[in-house]
mmCIF file of C-alpha atoms in Angstrom:
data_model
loop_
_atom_site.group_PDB
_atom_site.id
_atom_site.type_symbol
_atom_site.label_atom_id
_atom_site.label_comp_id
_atom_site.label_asym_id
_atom_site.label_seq_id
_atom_site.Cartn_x
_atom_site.Cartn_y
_atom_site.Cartn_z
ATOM 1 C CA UNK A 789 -4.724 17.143 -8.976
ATOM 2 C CA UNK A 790 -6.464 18.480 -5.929
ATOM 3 C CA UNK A 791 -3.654 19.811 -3.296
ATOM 4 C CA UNK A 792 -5.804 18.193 -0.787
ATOM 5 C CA UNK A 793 -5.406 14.959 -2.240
ATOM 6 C CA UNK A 794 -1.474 14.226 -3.061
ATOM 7 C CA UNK A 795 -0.280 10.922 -4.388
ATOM 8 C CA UNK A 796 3.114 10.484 -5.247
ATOM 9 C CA UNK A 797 3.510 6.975 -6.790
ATOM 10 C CA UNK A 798 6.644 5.681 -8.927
ATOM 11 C CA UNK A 799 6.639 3.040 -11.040
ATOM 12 C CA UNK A 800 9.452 0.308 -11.117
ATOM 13 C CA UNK A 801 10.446 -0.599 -14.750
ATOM 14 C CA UNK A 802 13.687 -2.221 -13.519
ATOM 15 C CA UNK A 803 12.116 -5.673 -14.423
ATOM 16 C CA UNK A 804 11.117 -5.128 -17.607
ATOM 17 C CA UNK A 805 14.896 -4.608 -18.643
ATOM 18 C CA UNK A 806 16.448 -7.626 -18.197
ATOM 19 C CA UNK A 807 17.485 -7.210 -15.054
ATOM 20 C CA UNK A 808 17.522 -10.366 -12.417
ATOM 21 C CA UNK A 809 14.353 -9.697 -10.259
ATOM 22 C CA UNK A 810 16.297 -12.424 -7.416
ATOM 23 C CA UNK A 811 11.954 -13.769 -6.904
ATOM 24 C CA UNK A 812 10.467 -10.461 -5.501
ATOM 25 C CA UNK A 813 9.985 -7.330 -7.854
ATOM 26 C CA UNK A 814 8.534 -4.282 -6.691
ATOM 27 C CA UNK A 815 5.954 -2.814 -9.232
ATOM 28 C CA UNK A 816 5.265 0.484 -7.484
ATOM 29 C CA UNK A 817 6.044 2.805 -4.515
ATOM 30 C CA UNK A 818 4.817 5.938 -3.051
ATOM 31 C CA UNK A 819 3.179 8.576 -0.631
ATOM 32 C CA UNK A 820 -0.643 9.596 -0.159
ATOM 33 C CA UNK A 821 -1.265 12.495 1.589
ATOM 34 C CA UNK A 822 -5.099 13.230 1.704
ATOM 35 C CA UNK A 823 -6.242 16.469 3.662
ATOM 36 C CA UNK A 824 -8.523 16.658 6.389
ATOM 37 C CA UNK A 825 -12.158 17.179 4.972
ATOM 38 C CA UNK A 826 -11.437 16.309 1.594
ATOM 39 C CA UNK A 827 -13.453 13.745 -0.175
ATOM 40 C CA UNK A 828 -11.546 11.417 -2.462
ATOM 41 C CA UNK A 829 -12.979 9.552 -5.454
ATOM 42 C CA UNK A 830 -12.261 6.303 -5.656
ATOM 43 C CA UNK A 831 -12.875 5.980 -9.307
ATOM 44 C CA UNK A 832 -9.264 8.136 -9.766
ATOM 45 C CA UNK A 833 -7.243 5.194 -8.796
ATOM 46 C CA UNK A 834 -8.758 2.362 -10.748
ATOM 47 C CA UNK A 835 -5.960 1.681 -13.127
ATOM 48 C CA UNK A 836 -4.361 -0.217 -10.080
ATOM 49 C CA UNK A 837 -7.695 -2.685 -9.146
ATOM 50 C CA UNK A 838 -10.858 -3.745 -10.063
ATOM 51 C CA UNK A 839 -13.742 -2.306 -7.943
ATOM 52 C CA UNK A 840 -16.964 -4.234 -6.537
ATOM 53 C CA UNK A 841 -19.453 -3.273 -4.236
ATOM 54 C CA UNK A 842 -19.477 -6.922 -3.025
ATOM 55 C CA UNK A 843 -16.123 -8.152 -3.464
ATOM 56 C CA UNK A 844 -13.804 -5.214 -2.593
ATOM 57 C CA UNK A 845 -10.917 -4.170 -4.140
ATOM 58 C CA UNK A 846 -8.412 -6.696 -5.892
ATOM 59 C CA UNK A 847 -5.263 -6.717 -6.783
ATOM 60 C CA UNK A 848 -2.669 -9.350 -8.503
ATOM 61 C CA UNK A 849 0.395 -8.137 -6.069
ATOM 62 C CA UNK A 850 0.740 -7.787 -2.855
ATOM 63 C CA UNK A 851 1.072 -4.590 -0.980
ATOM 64 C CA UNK A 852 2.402 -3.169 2.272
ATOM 65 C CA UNK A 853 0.937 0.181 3.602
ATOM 66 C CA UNK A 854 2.229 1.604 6.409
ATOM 67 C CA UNK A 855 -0.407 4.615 8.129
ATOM 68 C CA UNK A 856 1.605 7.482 9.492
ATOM 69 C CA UNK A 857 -0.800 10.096 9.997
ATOM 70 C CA UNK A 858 -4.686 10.008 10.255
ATOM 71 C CA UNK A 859 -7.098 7.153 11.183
ATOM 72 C CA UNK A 860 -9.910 4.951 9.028
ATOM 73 C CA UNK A 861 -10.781 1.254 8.617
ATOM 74 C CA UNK A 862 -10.015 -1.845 7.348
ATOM 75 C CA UNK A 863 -12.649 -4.733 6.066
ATOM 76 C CA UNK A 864 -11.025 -8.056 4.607
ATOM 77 C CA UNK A 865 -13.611 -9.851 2.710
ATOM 78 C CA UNK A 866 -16.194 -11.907 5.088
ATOM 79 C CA UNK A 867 -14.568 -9.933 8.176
ATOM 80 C CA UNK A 868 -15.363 -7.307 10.368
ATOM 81 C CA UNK A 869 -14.635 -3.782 10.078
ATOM 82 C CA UNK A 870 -11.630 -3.037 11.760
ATOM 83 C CA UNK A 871 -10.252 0.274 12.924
ATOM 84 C CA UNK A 872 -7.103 2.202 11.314
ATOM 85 C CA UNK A 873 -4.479 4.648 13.096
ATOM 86 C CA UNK A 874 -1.238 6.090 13.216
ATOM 87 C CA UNK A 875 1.628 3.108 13.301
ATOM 88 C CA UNK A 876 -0.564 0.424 12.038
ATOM 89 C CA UNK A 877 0.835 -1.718 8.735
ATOM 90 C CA UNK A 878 -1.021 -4.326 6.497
ATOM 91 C CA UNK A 879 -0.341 -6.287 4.116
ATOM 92 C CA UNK A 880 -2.764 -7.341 1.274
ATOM 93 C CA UNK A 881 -2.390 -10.577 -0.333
ATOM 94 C CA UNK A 882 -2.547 -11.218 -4.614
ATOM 95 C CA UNK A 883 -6.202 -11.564 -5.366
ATOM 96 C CA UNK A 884 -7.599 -10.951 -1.519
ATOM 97 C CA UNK A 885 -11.012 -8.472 -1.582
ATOM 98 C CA UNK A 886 -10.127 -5.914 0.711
ATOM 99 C CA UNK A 887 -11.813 -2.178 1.349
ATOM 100 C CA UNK A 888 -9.676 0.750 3.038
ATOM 101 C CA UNK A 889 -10.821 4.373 3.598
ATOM 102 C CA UNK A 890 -10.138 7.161 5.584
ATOM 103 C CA UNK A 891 -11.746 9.113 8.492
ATOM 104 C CA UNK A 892 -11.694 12.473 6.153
ATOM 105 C CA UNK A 893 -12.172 14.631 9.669
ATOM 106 C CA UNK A 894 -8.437 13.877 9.867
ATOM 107 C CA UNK A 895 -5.097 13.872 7.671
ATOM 108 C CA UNK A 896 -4.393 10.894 6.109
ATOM 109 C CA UNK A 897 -0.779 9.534 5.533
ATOM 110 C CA UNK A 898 0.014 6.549 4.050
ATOM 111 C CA UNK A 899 3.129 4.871 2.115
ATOM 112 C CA UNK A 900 2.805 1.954 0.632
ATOM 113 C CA UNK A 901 4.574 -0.586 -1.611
ATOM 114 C CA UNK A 902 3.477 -2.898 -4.518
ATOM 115 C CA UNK A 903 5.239 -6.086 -5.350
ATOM 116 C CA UNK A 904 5.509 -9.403 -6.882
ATOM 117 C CA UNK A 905 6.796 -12.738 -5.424
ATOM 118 C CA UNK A 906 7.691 -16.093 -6.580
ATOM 119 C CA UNK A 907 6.710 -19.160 -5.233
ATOM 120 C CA UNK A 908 9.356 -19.122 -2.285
ATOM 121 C CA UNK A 909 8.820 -15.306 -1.037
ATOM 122 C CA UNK A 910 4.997 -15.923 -1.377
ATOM 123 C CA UNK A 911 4.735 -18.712 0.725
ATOM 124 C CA UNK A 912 7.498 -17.464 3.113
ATOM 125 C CA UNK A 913 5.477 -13.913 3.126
ATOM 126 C CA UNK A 914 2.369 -16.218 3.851
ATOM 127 C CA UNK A 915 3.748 -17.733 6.928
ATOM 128 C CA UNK A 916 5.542 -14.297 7.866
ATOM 129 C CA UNK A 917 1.214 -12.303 7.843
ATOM 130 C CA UNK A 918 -1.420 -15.441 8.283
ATOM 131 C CA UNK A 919 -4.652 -14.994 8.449
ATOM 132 C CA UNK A 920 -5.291 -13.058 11.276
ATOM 133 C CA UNK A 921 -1.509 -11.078 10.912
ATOM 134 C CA UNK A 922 -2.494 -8.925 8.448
ATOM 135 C CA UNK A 923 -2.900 -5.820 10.278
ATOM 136 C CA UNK A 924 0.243 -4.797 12.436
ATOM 137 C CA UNK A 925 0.837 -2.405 15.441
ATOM 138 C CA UNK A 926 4.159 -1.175 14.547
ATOM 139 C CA UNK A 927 3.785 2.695 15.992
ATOM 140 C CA UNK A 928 5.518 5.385 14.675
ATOM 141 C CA UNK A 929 8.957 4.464 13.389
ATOM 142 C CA UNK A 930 11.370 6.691 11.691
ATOM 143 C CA UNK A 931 13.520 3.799 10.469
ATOM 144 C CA UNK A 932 10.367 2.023 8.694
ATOM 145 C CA UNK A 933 9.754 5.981 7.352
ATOM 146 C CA UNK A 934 13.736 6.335 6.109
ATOM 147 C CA UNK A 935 13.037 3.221 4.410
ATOM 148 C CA UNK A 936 10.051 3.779 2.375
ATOM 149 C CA UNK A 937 11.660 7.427 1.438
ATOM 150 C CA UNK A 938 14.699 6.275 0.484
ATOM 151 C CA UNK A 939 12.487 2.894 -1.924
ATOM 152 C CA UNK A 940 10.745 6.158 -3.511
ATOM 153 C CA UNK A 941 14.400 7.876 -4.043
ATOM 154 C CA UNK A 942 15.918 4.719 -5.597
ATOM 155 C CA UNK A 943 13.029 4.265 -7.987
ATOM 156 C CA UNK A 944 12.432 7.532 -8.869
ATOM 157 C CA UNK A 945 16.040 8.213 -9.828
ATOM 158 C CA UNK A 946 15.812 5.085 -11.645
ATOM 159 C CA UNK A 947 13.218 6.953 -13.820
ATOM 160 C CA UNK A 948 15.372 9.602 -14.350
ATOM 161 C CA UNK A 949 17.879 7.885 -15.869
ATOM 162 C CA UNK A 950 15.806 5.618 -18.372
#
């Protein structure tokens, strides 16, 4: 891997031992660093979407990402381009065409989370980011930070001990 491009993604397997999932499971959580004036390729991170110049990307879960560093944009299917900074969150809906990239004149930051719901956290998580909800202002918050560092910890030791 390119040190100007770092990903550091862990896989939950939790689920697929038995254990109660309790309606939400979280697939996958992690850290993207990408330097400034480095070009990514796309194609790297397929495994995790299907890619179409018309449709976007698509995914089956949904997924948070929270921007701590850099700036970029944001198109939803059908809507306008929107503009990406430091302290904004989104969340992407199951099956909702979507495009996200990076400004690469600046560091990019991201965490993000992947996960599953059942019928009740879906529609409550529906409710929670309508339509036009999607993108948040949250600024920079070392709580929100703590959080996502200590979902990669839990996971990743997880893996360790399987």
């Amino acid at each position: 891997m390119d040190t100007a491009d770092l990903q550091s993604e862990f896989k939950n397997h939790l689920n697929q031992n038995g254990i109660d999932d309790f309606g939400l499971i979280v697939n996958s959580v992690g850290l993207k660093i990408i330097k400034a004036n480095c070009k990514t390729a796309s194609a790297k991170h397929s495994r995790d979407y299907k890619i179409s110049f018309t449709r976007g990307k698509i995914s089956d879960e949904f997924k948070i990402i929270y921007i701590t560093n850099g700036e970029g944009f944001l198109r939803f299917h059908d809507n306008e381009e929107v503009k990406l900074t430091q302290g904004n969150a989104l969340i992407i809906r199951p099956n909702q065409a979507y495009e996200y990239f990076h400004n690469n004149k600046t560091e990019w930051k991201e965490y993000f989370i992947r996960f599953e719901a059942n019928d009740t956290f879906f529609q409550s998580i529906n409710e929670l980011f309508n339509g036009n909800n999607q993108l948040i202002e949250i600024g920079f918050n070392e709580d929100l930070i703590r959080l996502f560092n200590r979902a990669i910890d839990i996971v990743r030791d997880q893996l360790k001990s399987s």
